[in-house]
mmCIF file with all atom_site columns, C-alpha atoms and ligand atoms in Angstrom:
data_model
loop_
_atom_site.group_PDB
_atom_site.id
_atom_site.type_symbol
_atom_site.label_atom_id
_atom_site.label_alt_id
_atom_site.label_comp_id
_atom_site.label_asym_id
_atom_site.label_entity_id
_atom_site.label_seq_id
_atom_site.pdbx_PDB_ins_code
_atom_site.Cartn_x
_atom_site.Cartn_y
_atom_site.Cartn_z
_atom_site.occupancy
_atom_site.B_iso_or_equiv
_atom_site.pdbx_formal_charge
_atom_site.auth_seq_id
_atom_site.auth_comp_id
_atom_site.auth_asym_id
_atom_site.auth_atom_id
_atom_site.pdbx_PDB_model_num
ATOM   1   C  CA  . UNK A 1 1   ? 3.405   -2.663  29.074  1.00 0.00 ? 825  UNK A CA  1
ATOM   2   C  CA  . UNK A 1 2   ? 0.708   -3.180  31.469  1.00 0.00 ? 826  UNK A CA  1
ATOM   3   C  CA  . UNK A 1 3   ? -1.531  -5.825  31.802  1.00 0.00 ? 827  UNK A CA  1
ATOM   4   C  CA  . UNK A 1 4   ? -4.410  -4.262  30.301  1.00 0.00 ? 828  UNK A CA  1
ATOM   5   C  CA  . UNK A 1 5   ? -2.913  -2.799  27.873  1.00 0.00 ? 829  UNK A CA  1
ATOM   6   C  CA  . UNK A 1 6   ? -1.873  -6.205  26.264  1.00 0.00 ? 830  UNK A CA  1
ATOM   7   C  CA  . UNK A 1 7   ? -4.997  -7.590  26.229  1.00 0.00 ? 831  UNK A CA  1
ATOM   8   C  CA  . UNK A 1 8   ? -6.625  -4.988  24.837  1.00 0.00 ? 832  UNK A CA  1
ATOM   9   C  CA  . UNK A 1 9   ? -3.718  -4.806  22.172  1.00 0.00 ? 833  UNK A CA  1
ATOM   10  C  CA  . UNK A 1 10  ? -4.711  -8.774  21.425  1.00 0.00 ? 834  UNK A CA  1
ATOM   11  C  CA  . UNK A 1 11  ? -7.853  -8.115  20.945  1.00 0.00 ? 835  UNK A CA  1
ATOM   12  C  CA  . UNK A 1 12  ? -7.968  -5.407  18.676  1.00 0.00 ? 836  UNK A CA  1
ATOM   13  C  CA  . UNK A 1 13  ? -4.849  -8.021  16.569  1.00 0.00 ? 837  UNK A CA  1
ATOM   14  C  CA  . UNK A 1 14  ? -7.862  -10.893 16.903  1.00 0.00 ? 838  UNK A CA  1
ATOM   15  C  CA  . UNK A 1 15  ? -10.877 -8.134  15.045  1.00 0.00 ? 839  UNK A CA  1
ATOM   16  C  CA  . UNK A 1 16  ? -7.992  -7.683  12.337  1.00 0.00 ? 840  UNK A CA  1
ATOM   17  C  CA  . UNK A 1 17  ? -7.454  -11.012 10.944  1.00 0.00 ? 841  UNK A CA  1
ATOM   18  C  CA  . UNK A 1 18  ? -10.658 -12.022 11.502  1.00 0.00 ? 842  UNK A CA  1
ATOM   19  C  CA  . UNK A 1 19  ? -11.741 -9.203  9.424   1.00 0.00 ? 843  UNK A CA  1
ATOM   20  C  CA  . UNK A 1 20  ? -9.367  -10.163 6.838   1.00 0.00 ? 844  UNK A CA  1
ATOM   21  C  CA  . UNK A 1 21  ? -10.763 -13.389 6.729   1.00 0.00 ? 845  UNK A CA  1
ATOM   22  C  CA  . UNK A 1 22  ? -13.814 -11.967 6.588   1.00 0.00 ? 846  UNK A CA  1
ATOM   23  C  CA  . UNK A 1 23  ? -12.705 -11.285 3.038   1.00 0.00 ? 847  UNK A CA  1
ATOM   24  C  CA  . UNK A 1 24  ? -11.455 -13.604 2.504   1.00 0.00 ? 848  UNK A CA  1
ATOM   25  C  CA  . UNK A 1 25  ? -14.313 -16.256 2.713   1.00 0.00 ? 849  UNK A CA  1
ATOM   26  C  CA  . UNK A 1 26  ? -16.885 -13.722 0.822   1.00 0.00 ? 850  UNK A CA  1
ATOM   27  C  CA  . UNK A 1 27  ? -17.470 -14.920 -2.092  1.00 0.00 ? 851  UNK A CA  1
ATOM   28  C  CA  . UNK A 1 28  ? -17.774 -12.954 -5.404  1.00 0.00 ? 852  UNK A CA  1
ATOM   29  C  CA  . UNK A 1 29  ? -21.440 -12.388 -5.865  1.00 0.00 ? 853  UNK A CA  1
ATOM   30  C  CA  . UNK A 1 30  ? -22.980 -12.761 -9.164  1.00 0.00 ? 854  UNK A CA  1
ATOM   31  C  CA  . UNK A 1 31  ? -23.567 -9.764  -11.014 1.00 0.00 ? 855  UNK A CA  1
ATOM   32  C  CA  . UNK A 1 32  ? -24.281 -8.866  -15.085 1.00 0.00 ? 856  UNK A CA  1
ATOM   33  C  CA  . UNK A 1 33  ? -22.620 -6.984  -17.162 1.00 0.00 ? 857  UNK A CA  1
ATOM   34  C  CA  . UNK A 1 34  ? -23.857 -4.521  -18.634 1.00 0.00 ? 858  UNK A CA  1
ATOM   35  C  CA  . UNK A 1 35  ? -22.154 -2.118  -21.335 1.00 0.00 ? 859  UNK A CA  1
ATOM   36  C  CA  . UNK A 1 36  ? -21.220 1.630   -19.573 1.00 0.00 ? 860  UNK A CA  1
ATOM   37  C  CA  . UNK A 1 37  ? -23.103 4.898   -21.894 1.00 0.00 ? 861  UNK A CA  1
ATOM   38  C  CA  . UNK A 1 38  ? -22.839 8.220   -21.285 1.00 0.00 ? 862  UNK A CA  1
ATOM   39  C  CA  . UNK A 1 39  ? -26.339 10.739  -20.687 1.00 0.00 ? 863  UNK A CA  1
ATOM   40  C  CA  . UNK A 1 40  ? -27.853 10.230  -23.819 1.00 0.00 ? 864  UNK A CA  1
ATOM   41  C  CA  . UNK A 1 41  ? -27.419 6.019   -23.621 1.00 0.00 ? 865  UNK A CA  1
ATOM   42  C  CA  . UNK A 1 42  ? -25.000 5.692   -26.295 1.00 0.00 ? 866  UNK A CA  1
ATOM   43  C  CA  . UNK A 1 43  ? -21.442 3.747   -26.056 1.00 0.00 ? 867  UNK A CA  1
ATOM   44  C  CA  . UNK A 1 44  ? -19.345 5.403   -23.153 1.00 0.00 ? 868  UNK A CA  1
ATOM   45  C  CA  . UNK A 1 45  ? -16.010 5.819   -25.276 1.00 0.00 ? 869  UNK A CA  1
ATOM   46  C  CA  . UNK A 1 46  ? -12.812 6.336   -22.811 1.00 0.00 ? 870  UNK A CA  1
ATOM   47  C  CA  . UNK A 1 47  ? -12.115 9.479   -24.833 1.00 0.00 ? 871  UNK A CA  1
ATOM   48  C  CA  . UNK A 1 48  ? -14.674 10.951  -22.943 1.00 0.00 ? 872  UNK A CA  1
ATOM   49  C  CA  . UNK A 1 49  ? -13.580 10.473  -19.951 1.00 0.00 ? 873  UNK A CA  1
ATOM   50  C  CA  . UNK A 1 50  ? -11.724 13.379  -18.346 1.00 0.00 ? 874  UNK A CA  1
ATOM   51  C  CA  . UNK A 1 51  ? -8.672  12.641  -16.622 1.00 0.00 ? 875  UNK A CA  1
ATOM   52  C  CA  . UNK A 1 52  ? -9.395  13.183  -12.704 1.00 0.00 ? 876  UNK A CA  1
ATOM   53  C  CA  . UNK A 1 53  ? -12.929 13.741  -13.116 1.00 0.00 ? 877  UNK A CA  1
ATOM   54  C  CA  . UNK A 1 54  ? -15.633 11.434  -11.098 1.00 0.00 ? 878  UNK A CA  1
ATOM   55  C  CA  . UNK A 1 55  ? -18.455 10.483  -12.575 1.00 0.00 ? 879  UNK A CA  1
ATOM   56  C  CA  . UNK A 1 56  ? -21.072 8.298   -11.199 1.00 0.00 ? 880  UNK A CA  1
ATOM   57  C  CA  . UNK A 1 57  ? -23.021 5.283   -12.643 1.00 0.00 ? 881  UNK A CA  1
ATOM   58  C  CA  . UNK A 1 58  ? -25.522 2.965   -10.608 1.00 0.00 ? 882  UNK A CA  1
ATOM   59  C  CA  . UNK A 1 59  ? -24.022 -0.471  -10.409 1.00 0.00 ? 883  UNK A CA  1
ATOM   60  C  CA  . UNK A 1 60  ? -25.294 -3.650  -9.892  1.00 0.00 ? 884  UNK A CA  1
ATOM   61  C  CA  . UNK A 1 61  ? -28.629 -2.626  -8.404  1.00 0.00 ? 885  UNK A CA  1
ATOM   62  C  CA  . UNK A 1 62  ? -30.520 0.882   -9.806  1.00 0.00 ? 886  UNK A CA  1
ATOM   63  C  CA  . UNK A 1 63  ? -30.144 2.026   -6.383  1.00 0.00 ? 887  UNK A CA  1
ATOM   64  C  CA  . UNK A 1 64  ? -25.910 1.603   -5.406  1.00 0.00 ? 888  UNK A CA  1
ATOM   65  C  CA  . UNK A 1 65  ? -24.277 4.009   -7.157  1.00 0.00 ? 889  UNK A CA  1
ATOM   66  C  CA  . UNK A 1 66  ? -20.591 3.965   -8.369  1.00 0.00 ? 890  UNK A CA  1
ATOM   67  C  CA  . UNK A 1 67  ? -17.141 5.955   -9.172  1.00 0.00 ? 891  UNK A CA  1
ATOM   68  C  CA  . UNK A 1 68  ? -15.990 6.126   -12.721 1.00 0.00 ? 892  UNK A CA  1
ATOM   69  C  CA  . UNK A 1 69  ? -12.533 7.508   -13.249 1.00 0.00 ? 893  UNK A CA  1
ATOM   70  C  CA  . UNK A 1 70  ? -9.616  7.860   -15.554 1.00 0.00 ? 894  UNK A CA  1
ATOM   71  C  CA  . UNK A 1 71  ? -6.895  8.446   -13.162 1.00 0.00 ? 895  UNK A CA  1
ATOM   72  C  CA  . UNK A 1 72  ? -4.220  9.507   -16.593 1.00 0.00 ? 896  UNK A CA  1
ATOM   73  C  CA  . UNK A 1 73  ? -2.119  6.740   -15.834 1.00 0.00 ? 897  UNK A CA  1
ATOM   74  C  CA  . UNK A 1 74  ? -1.984  2.258   -16.088 1.00 0.00 ? 898  UNK A CA  1
ATOM   75  C  CA  . UNK A 1 75  ? -3.724  1.616   -12.771 1.00 0.00 ? 899  UNK A CA  1
ATOM   76  C  CA  . UNK A 1 76  ? -1.980  -2.494  -11.609 1.00 0.00 ? 900  UNK A CA  1
ATOM   77  C  CA  . UNK A 1 77  ? -3.605  -4.796  -9.997  1.00 0.00 ? 901  UNK A CA  1
ATOM   78  C  CA  . UNK A 1 78  ? -3.700  -4.277  -5.939  1.00 0.00 ? 902  UNK A CA  1
ATOM   79  C  CA  . UNK A 1 79  ? -4.675  -6.069  -2.835  1.00 0.00 ? 903  UNK A CA  1
ATOM   80  C  CA  . UNK A 1 80  ? -5.592  -3.473  -0.710  1.00 0.00 ? 904  UNK A CA  1
ATOM   81  C  CA  . UNK A 1 81  ? -5.819  -6.408  2.274   1.00 0.00 ? 905  UNK A CA  1
ATOM   82  C  CA  . UNK A 1 82  ? -4.664  -9.935  2.235   1.00 0.00 ? 906  UNK A CA  1
ATOM   83  C  CA  . UNK A 1 83  ? -6.873  -12.186 0.323   1.00 0.00 ? 907  UNK A CA  1
ATOM   84  C  CA  . UNK A 1 84  ? -8.673  -8.844  -1.458  1.00 0.00 ? 908  UNK A CA  1
ATOM   85  C  CA  . UNK A 1 85  ? -7.479  -8.865  -4.613  1.00 0.00 ? 909  UNK A CA  1
ATOM   86  C  CA  . UNK A 1 86  ? -8.996  -6.077  -6.676  1.00 0.00 ? 910  UNK A CA  1
ATOM   87  C  CA  . UNK A 1 87  ? -8.623  -5.642  -10.684 1.00 0.00 ? 911  UNK A CA  1
ATOM   88  C  CA  . UNK A 1 88  ? -7.096  -2.658  -12.515 1.00 0.00 ? 912  UNK A CA  1
ATOM   89  C  CA  . UNK A 1 89  ? -7.339  -0.047  -14.712 1.00 0.00 ? 913  UNK A CA  1
ATOM   90  C  CA  . UNK A 1 90  ? -8.768  -0.517  -18.072 1.00 0.00 ? 914  UNK A CA  1
ATOM   91  C  CA  . UNK A 1 91  ? -9.008  0.939   -21.110 1.00 0.00 ? 915  UNK A CA  1
ATOM   92  C  CA  . UNK A 1 92  ? -6.731  2.272   -23.612 1.00 0.00 ? 916  UNK A CA  1
ATOM   93  C  CA  . UNK A 1 93  ? -3.890  3.451   -21.074 1.00 0.00 ? 917  UNK A CA  1
ATOM   94  C  CA  . UNK A 1 94  ? -4.970  0.336   -18.197 1.00 0.00 ? 918  UNK A CA  1
ATOM   95  C  CA  . UNK A 1 95  ? -6.275  4.198   -15.807 1.00 0.00 ? 919  UNK A CA  1
ATOM   96  C  CA  . UNK A 1 96  ? -9.882  3.720   -15.518 1.00 0.00 ? 920  UNK A CA  1
ATOM   97  C  CA  . UNK A 1 97  ? -11.384 2.650   -12.652 1.00 0.00 ? 921  UNK A CA  1
ATOM   98  C  CA  . UNK A 1 98  ? -14.804 2.208   -10.951 1.00 0.00 ? 922  UNK A CA  1
ATOM   99  C  CA  . UNK A 1 99  ? -15.654 1.641   -7.276  1.00 0.00 ? 923  UNK A CA  1
ATOM   100 C  CA  . UNK A 1 100 ? -19.102 1.737   -5.093  1.00 0.00 ? 924  UNK A CA  1
ATOM   101 C  CA  . UNK A 1 101 ? -19.071 5.224   -4.086  1.00 0.00 ? 925  UNK A CA  1
ATOM   102 C  CA  . UNK A 1 102 ? -21.129 3.470   -0.923  1.00 0.00 ? 926  UNK A CA  1
ATOM   103 C  CA  . UNK A 1 103 ? -18.966 4.748   2.145   1.00 0.00 ? 927  UNK A CA  1
ATOM   104 C  CA  . UNK A 1 104 ? -17.577 1.619   3.780   1.00 0.00 ? 928  UNK A CA  1
ATOM   105 C  CA  . UNK A 1 105 ? -17.827 3.730   6.771   1.00 0.00 ? 929  UNK A CA  1
ATOM   106 C  CA  . UNK A 1 106 ? -21.464 4.249   7.669   1.00 0.00 ? 930  UNK A CA  1
ATOM   107 C  CA  . UNK A 1 107 ? -22.920 3.952   3.871   1.00 0.00 ? 931  UNK A CA  1
ATOM   108 C  CA  . UNK A 1 108 ? -22.605 8.053   3.528   1.00 0.00 ? 932  UNK A CA  1
ATOM   109 C  CA  . UNK A 1 109 ? -23.095 8.022   -0.844  1.00 0.00 ? 933  UNK A CA  1
ATOM   110 C  CA  . UNK A 1 110 ? -24.209 10.745  -3.445  1.00 0.00 ? 934  UNK A CA  1
ATOM   111 C  CA  . UNK A 1 111 ? -27.926 11.620  -3.844  1.00 0.00 ? 935  UNK A CA  1
ATOM   112 C  CA  . UNK A 1 112 ? -29.287 13.549  -6.151  1.00 0.00 ? 936  UNK A CA  1
ATOM   113 C  CA  . UNK A 1 113 ? -28.673 16.437  -3.876  1.00 0.00 ? 937  UNK A CA  1
ATOM   114 C  CA  . UNK A 1 114 ? -25.830 16.701  -2.288  1.00 0.00 ? 938  UNK A CA  1
ATOM   115 C  CA  . UNK A 1 115 ? -22.329 14.181  -2.487  1.00 0.00 ? 939  UNK A CA  1
ATOM   116 C  CA  . UNK A 1 116 ? -20.408 13.611  0.571   1.00 0.00 ? 940  UNK A CA  1
ATOM   117 C  CA  . UNK A 1 117 ? -18.301 11.535  -1.200  1.00 0.00 ? 941  UNK A CA  1
ATOM   118 C  CA  . UNK A 1 118 ? -15.850 13.705  -4.091  1.00 0.00 ? 942  UNK A CA  1
ATOM   119 C  CA  . UNK A 1 119 ? -12.391 12.733  -5.210  1.00 0.00 ? 943  UNK A CA  1
ATOM   120 C  CA  . UNK A 1 120 ? -8.897  15.461  -4.980  1.00 0.00 ? 944  UNK A CA  1
ATOM   121 C  CA  . UNK A 1 121 ? -7.802  15.854  -8.749  1.00 0.00 ? 945  UNK A CA  1
ATOM   122 C  CA  . UNK A 1 122 ? -3.968  15.918  -8.159  1.00 0.00 ? 946  UNK A CA  1
ATOM   123 C  CA  . UNK A 1 123 ? -3.498  19.471  -6.523  1.00 0.00 ? 947  UNK A CA  1
ATOM   124 C  CA  . UNK A 1 124 ? -6.603  19.903  -4.754  1.00 0.00 ? 948  UNK A CA  1
ATOM   125 C  CA  . UNK A 1 125 ? -6.669  19.593  -1.152  1.00 0.00 ? 949  UNK A CA  1
ATOM   126 C  CA  . UNK A 1 126 ? -8.624  18.934  1.960   1.00 0.00 ? 950  UNK A CA  1
ATOM   127 C  CA  . UNK A 1 127 ? -8.200  20.201  5.315   1.00 0.00 ? 951  UNK A CA  1
ATOM   128 C  CA  . UNK A 1 128 ? -9.388  17.260  6.723   1.00 0.00 ? 952  UNK A CA  1
ATOM   129 C  CA  . UNK A 1 129 ? -7.123  15.200  4.716   1.00 0.00 ? 953  UNK A CA  1
ATOM   130 C  CA  . UNK A 1 130 ? -3.764  16.850  5.246   1.00 0.00 ? 954  UNK A CA  1
ATOM   131 C  CA  . UNK A 1 131 ? -1.135  17.303  2.105   1.00 0.00 ? 955  UNK A CA  1
ATOM   132 C  CA  . UNK A 1 132 ? -2.981  14.538  -0.438  1.00 0.00 ? 956  UNK A CA  1
ATOM   133 C  CA  . UNK A 1 133 ? -4.363  14.685  -3.070  1.00 0.00 ? 957  UNK A CA  1
ATOM   134 C  CA  . UNK A 1 134 ? -5.719  11.120  -5.490  1.00 0.00 ? 958  UNK A CA  1
ATOM   135 C  CA  . UNK A 1 135 ? -7.980  9.425   -3.318  1.00 0.00 ? 959  UNK A CA  1
ATOM   136 C  CA  . UNK A 1 136 ? -12.186 10.041  -2.311  1.00 0.00 ? 960  UNK A CA  1
ATOM   137 C  CA  . UNK A 1 137 ? -13.108 11.374  -0.380  1.00 0.00 ? 961  UNK A CA  1
ATOM   138 C  CA  . UNK A 1 138 ? -16.321 10.812  2.651   1.00 0.00 ? 962  UNK A CA  1
ATOM   139 C  CA  . UNK A 1 139 ? -16.673 13.945  3.680   1.00 0.00 ? 963  UNK A CA  1
ATOM   140 C  CA  . UNK A 1 140 ? -18.706 12.829  6.218   1.00 0.00 ? 964  UNK A CA  1
ATOM   141 C  CA  . UNK A 1 141 ? -16.165 11.304  9.088   1.00 0.00 ? 965  UNK A CA  1
ATOM   142 C  CA  . UNK A 1 142 ? -12.772 12.411  6.244   1.00 0.00 ? 966  UNK A CA  1
ATOM   143 C  CA  . UNK A 1 143 ? -12.661 8.950   5.260   1.00 0.00 ? 967  UNK A CA  1
ATOM   144 C  CA  . UNK A 1 144 ? -9.665  8.694   2.160   1.00 0.00 ? 968  UNK A CA  1
ATOM   145 C  CA  . UNK A 1 145 ? -9.741  5.469   0.080   1.00 0.00 ? 969  UNK A CA  1
ATOM   146 C  CA  . UNK A 1 146 ? -7.349  5.208   -2.799  1.00 0.00 ? 970  UNK A CA  1
ATOM   147 C  CA  . UNK A 1 147 ? -8.470  4.127   -6.182  1.00 0.00 ? 971  UNK A CA  1
ATOM   148 C  CA  . UNK A 1 148 ? -4.991  3.614   -7.365  1.00 0.00 ? 972  UNK A CA  1
ATOM   149 C  CA  . UNK A 1 149 ? -5.179  0.532   -4.832  1.00 0.00 ? 973  UNK A CA  1
ATOM   150 C  CA  . UNK A 1 150 ? -7.830  -0.965  -4.999  1.00 0.00 ? 974  UNK A CA  1
ATOM   151 C  CA  . UNK A 1 151 ? -9.990  1.524   -3.298  1.00 0.00 ? 975  UNK A CA  1
ATOM   152 C  CA  . UNK A 1 152 ? -7.661  0.199   0.504   1.00 0.00 ? 976  UNK A CA  1
ATOM   153 C  CA  . UNK A 1 153 ? -8.340  3.106   3.033   1.00 0.00 ? 977  UNK A CA  1
ATOM   154 C  CA  . UNK A 1 154 ? -5.722  6.428   2.853   1.00 0.00 ? 978  UNK A CA  1
ATOM   155 C  CA  . UNK A 1 155 ? -7.846  7.393   6.155   1.00 0.00 ? 979  UNK A CA  1
ATOM   156 C  CA  . UNK A 1 156 ? -9.611  6.221   8.804   1.00 0.00 ? 980  UNK A CA  1
ATOM   157 C  CA  . UNK A 1 157 ? -12.405 6.177   10.676  1.00 0.00 ? 981  UNK A CA  1
ATOM   158 C  CA  . UNK A 1 158 ? -12.914 3.485   7.658   1.00 0.00 ? 982  UNK A CA  1
ATOM   159 C  CA  . UNK A 1 159 ? -11.945 -0.031  8.002   1.00 0.00 ? 983  UNK A CA  1
ATOM   160 C  CA  . UNK A 1 160 ? -12.085 -1.778  4.534   1.00 0.00 ? 984  UNK A CA  1
ATOM   161 C  CA  . UNK A 1 161 ? -11.563 -0.779  0.995   1.00 0.00 ? 985  UNK A CA  1
ATOM   162 C  CA  . UNK A 1 162 ? -14.103 0.204   -1.373  1.00 0.00 ? 986  UNK A CA  1
ATOM   163 C  CA  . UNK A 1 163 ? -16.034 -2.144  -3.077  1.00 0.00 ? 987  UNK A CA  1
ATOM   164 C  CA  . UNK A 1 164 ? -14.733 -2.310  -6.548  1.00 0.00 ? 988  UNK A CA  1
ATOM   165 C  CA  . UNK A 1 165 ? -17.004 -2.468  -9.887  1.00 0.00 ? 989  UNK A CA  1
ATOM   166 C  CA  . UNK A 1 166 ? -14.955 -4.451  -12.288 1.00 0.00 ? 990  UNK A CA  1
ATOM   167 C  CA  . UNK A 1 167 ? -14.329 -2.903  -15.619 1.00 0.00 ? 991  UNK A CA  1
ATOM   168 C  CA  . UNK A 1 168 ? -13.859 -4.605  -18.987 1.00 0.00 ? 992  UNK A CA  1
ATOM   169 C  CA  . UNK A 1 169 ? -13.112 -2.539  -22.139 1.00 0.00 ? 993  UNK A CA  1
ATOM   170 C  CA  . UNK A 1 170 ? -13.232 -3.936  -25.559 1.00 0.00 ? 994  UNK A CA  1
ATOM   171 C  CA  . UNK A 1 171 ? -10.806 -2.538  -27.644 1.00 0.00 ? 995  UNK A CA  1
ATOM   172 C  CA  . UNK A 1 172 ? -11.912 -3.338  -31.030 1.00 0.00 ? 996  UNK A CA  1
ATOM   173 C  CA  . UNK A 1 173 ? -15.687 -1.543  -30.181 1.00 0.00 ? 997  UNK A CA  1
ATOM   174 C  CA  . UNK A 1 174 ? -14.248 0.904   -27.824 1.00 0.00 ? 998  UNK A CA  1
ATOM   175 C  CA  . UNK A 1 175 ? -16.536 -0.047  -25.098 1.00 0.00 ? 999  UNK A CA  1
ATOM   176 C  CA  . UNK A 1 176 ? -16.445 -0.439  -21.508 1.00 0.00 ? 1000 UNK A CA  1
ATOM   177 C  CA  . UNK A 1 177 ? -19.146 -3.085  -20.017 1.00 0.00 ? 1001 UNK A CA  1
ATOM   178 C  CA  . UNK A 1 178 ? -19.065 -2.641  -15.564 1.00 0.00 ? 1002 UNK A CA  1
ATOM   179 C  CA  . UNK A 1 179 ? -19.372 -6.267  -15.391 1.00 0.00 ? 1003 UNK A CA  1
ATOM   180 C  CA  . UNK A 1 180 ? -18.869 -7.122  -11.263 1.00 0.00 ? 1004 UNK A CA  1
ATOM   181 C  CA  . UNK A 1 181 ? -18.007 -6.666  -8.110  1.00 0.00 ? 1005 UNK A CA  1
ATOM   182 C  CA  . UNK A 1 182 ? -15.009 -7.518  -5.258  1.00 0.00 ? 1006 UNK A CA  1
ATOM   183 C  CA  . UNK A 1 183 ? -14.447 -7.217  -2.248  1.00 0.00 ? 1007 UNK A CA  1
ATOM   184 C  CA  . UNK A 1 184 ? -16.919 -6.333  0.497   1.00 0.00 ? 1008 UNK A CA  1
ATOM   185 C  CA  . UNK A 1 185 ? -19.562 -4.270  -0.333  1.00 0.00 ? 1009 UNK A CA  1
ATOM   186 C  CA  . UNK A 1 186 ? -22.753 -2.642  1.953   1.00 0.00 ? 1010 UNK A CA  1
ATOM   187 C  CA  . UNK A 1 187 ? -25.597 -3.642  -0.005  1.00 0.00 ? 1011 UNK A CA  1
ATOM   188 C  CA  . UNK A 1 188 ? -27.418 -5.605  1.934   1.00 0.00 ? 1012 UNK A CA  1
ATOM   189 C  CA  . UNK A 1 189 ? -26.768 -3.383  5.170   1.00 0.00 ? 1013 UNK A CA  1
ATOM   190 C  CA  . UNK A 1 190 ? -27.692 0.344   2.765   1.00 0.00 ? 1014 UNK A CA  1
ATOM   191 C  CA  . UNK A 1 191 ? -30.849 -2.029  1.677   1.00 0.00 ? 1015 UNK A CA  1
ATOM   192 C  CA  . UNK A 1 192 ? -31.452 -1.583  5.211   1.00 0.00 ? 1016 UNK A CA  1
ATOM   193 C  CA  . UNK A 1 193 ? -30.677 1.080   6.318   1.00 0.00 ? 1017 UNK A CA  1
ATOM   194 C  CA  . UNK A 1 194 ? -32.083 3.309   3.657   1.00 0.00 ? 1018 UNK A CA  1
ATOM   195 C  CA  . UNK A 1 195 ? -35.469 0.504   2.019   1.00 0.00 ? 1019 UNK A CA  1
ATOM   196 C  CA  . UNK A 1 196 ? -33.482 0.844   -1.328  1.00 0.00 ? 1020 UNK A CA  1
ATOM   197 C  CA  . UNK A 1 197 ? -34.781 -0.780  -4.179  1.00 0.00 ? 1021 UNK A CA  1
ATOM   198 C  CA  . UNK A 1 198 ? -33.204 -4.041  -5.039  1.00 0.00 ? 1022 UNK A CA  1
ATOM   199 C  CA  . UNK A 1 199 ? -33.383 -4.649  -8.511  1.00 0.00 ? 1023 UNK A CA  1
ATOM   200 C  CA  . UNK A 1 200 ? -30.728 -5.262  -10.628 1.00 0.00 ? 1024 UNK A CA  1
ATOM   201 C  CA  . UNK A 1 201 ? -29.483 -3.341  -13.039 1.00 0.00 ? 1025 UNK A CA  1
ATOM   202 C  CA  . UNK A 1 202 ? -30.797 -4.707  -16.544 1.00 0.00 ? 1026 UNK A CA  1
ATOM   203 C  CA  . UNK A 1 203 ? -29.802 -2.295  -19.267 1.00 0.00 ? 1027 UNK A CA  1
ATOM   204 C  CA  . UNK A 1 204 ? -26.989 0.564   -20.000 1.00 0.00 ? 1028 UNK A CA  1
ATOM   205 C  CA  . UNK A 1 205 ? -25.383 2.112   -17.194 1.00 0.00 ? 1029 UNK A CA  1
ATOM   206 C  CA  . UNK A 1 206 ? -25.428 5.808   -18.002 1.00 0.00 ? 1030 UNK A CA  1
ATOM   207 C  CA  . UNK A 1 207 ? -22.718 7.299   -16.832 1.00 0.00 ? 1031 UNK A CA  1
ATOM   208 C  CA  . UNK A 1 208 ? -22.899 11.551  -15.560 1.00 0.00 ? 1032 UNK A CA  1
ATOM   209 C  CA  . UNK A 1 209 ? -20.021 13.371  -13.988 1.00 0.00 ? 1033 UNK A CA  1
ATOM   210 C  CA  . UNK A 1 210 ? -20.756 13.192  -9.895  1.00 0.00 ? 1034 UNK A CA  1
ATOM   211 C  CA  . UNK A 1 211 ? -21.594 17.248  -10.172 1.00 0.00 ? 1035 UNK A CA  1
ATOM   212 C  CA  . UNK A 1 212 ? -23.696 17.052  -12.697 1.00 0.00 ? 1036 UNK A CA  1
ATOM   213 C  CA  . UNK A 1 213 ? -25.997 14.435  -10.782 1.00 0.00 ? 1037 UNK A CA  1
ATOM   214 C  CA  . UNK A 1 214 ? -25.720 15.175  -7.197  1.00 0.00 ? 1038 UNK A CA  1
ATOM   215 C  CA  . UNK A 1 215 ? -26.582 19.279  -7.272  1.00 0.00 ? 1039 UNK A CA  1
ATOM   216 C  CA  . UNK A 1 216 ? -23.592 20.173  -3.940  1.00 0.00 ? 1040 UNK A CA  1
ATOM   217 C  CA  . UNK A 1 217 ? -21.121 17.770  -3.870  1.00 0.00 ? 1041 UNK A CA  1
ATOM   218 C  CA  . UNK A 1 218 ? -19.240 18.047  -0.803  1.00 0.00 ? 1042 UNK A CA  1
ATOM   219 C  CA  . UNK A 1 219 ? -15.443 19.611  -0.194  1.00 0.00 ? 1043 UNK A CA  1
ATOM   220 C  CA  . UNK A 1 220 ? -14.360 18.880  3.482   1.00 0.00 ? 1044 UNK A CA  1
HETATM 221 S  S1  . LIG B 2 .   ? -19.152 7.972   6.058   1.00 0.00 ? 401  LIG B S1  1
HETATM 222 FE FE1 . LIG B 2 .   ? -18.436 8.070   5.508   1.00 0.00 ? 401  LIG B FE1 1
HETATM 223 S  S2  . LIG B 2 .   ? -16.553 8.490   6.987   1.00 0.00 ? 401  LIG B S2  1
HETATM 224 FE FE2 . LIG B 2 .   ? -18.128 7.478   8.175   1.00 0.00 ? 401  LIG B FE2 1
#
C-alpha cells in the first residue's frame, strides 16, 4: 500500500471510530409517552396491523414522520453500531417496531404528496436493492435499513442507522404507546433544512398506512 492510500485509510478509520463514539456519547432525549391510535382516534390494537405493511405516524414532534411495522416474527434487541442499543419488537409476537422515517443520509422523508421511503415486504424487490427484502428503502439515493436489526444500514450511502422509536405494549389493555427515541436522530438538521414545527406530540399519535398518508409511495 502506498503512503497516500495508507493515510487515507487511517483517516477513514478514525472517522468511523468518531462516528461510533458520537453515538455512544449522545444522551437519550426525553420525549412524551403517547398512545398510538387508529385513523378514527381509538387505541390502536396490534391485531389491526397487517404484517409487513408500512404505517405512518408522527412522533415525537408533530412534524417528524415515523414508520410502524409488524415484522410478523419476534424482533430481538439489536446493536446496529457499537454503543447504540436498540429495543426489540413489542406486541403479542414481539414483532412490532418503529423507526423515524427521516432518512439518515440526506433527510428524505414522506409527505402527503410523495414518499421516497418505502418498505420492501417479503418477496418484493427493488431494482436498486438486489436480492433483498424486509428492508426500509430510501429511493432518493437507494439507502436501505434493516428494521429487524435496529435500523442498521443494509445499503449505503447512509452511514448511520435510522433512529428507533421506543414502543410499549400493555398486554392487559392491548394498547400501544410510543415512549422515546433511541439512536442518532436527525431532528435538528430536519427542522433547519425544512423549517418545520418543533411542537411535541401531545395527544394520541394516529397511525395510518403509509400508502394512505402519501398519495404516491416510491419504488426503486
Ligand atoms: S436521502 Fe435517503 S438515501 Fe439519500
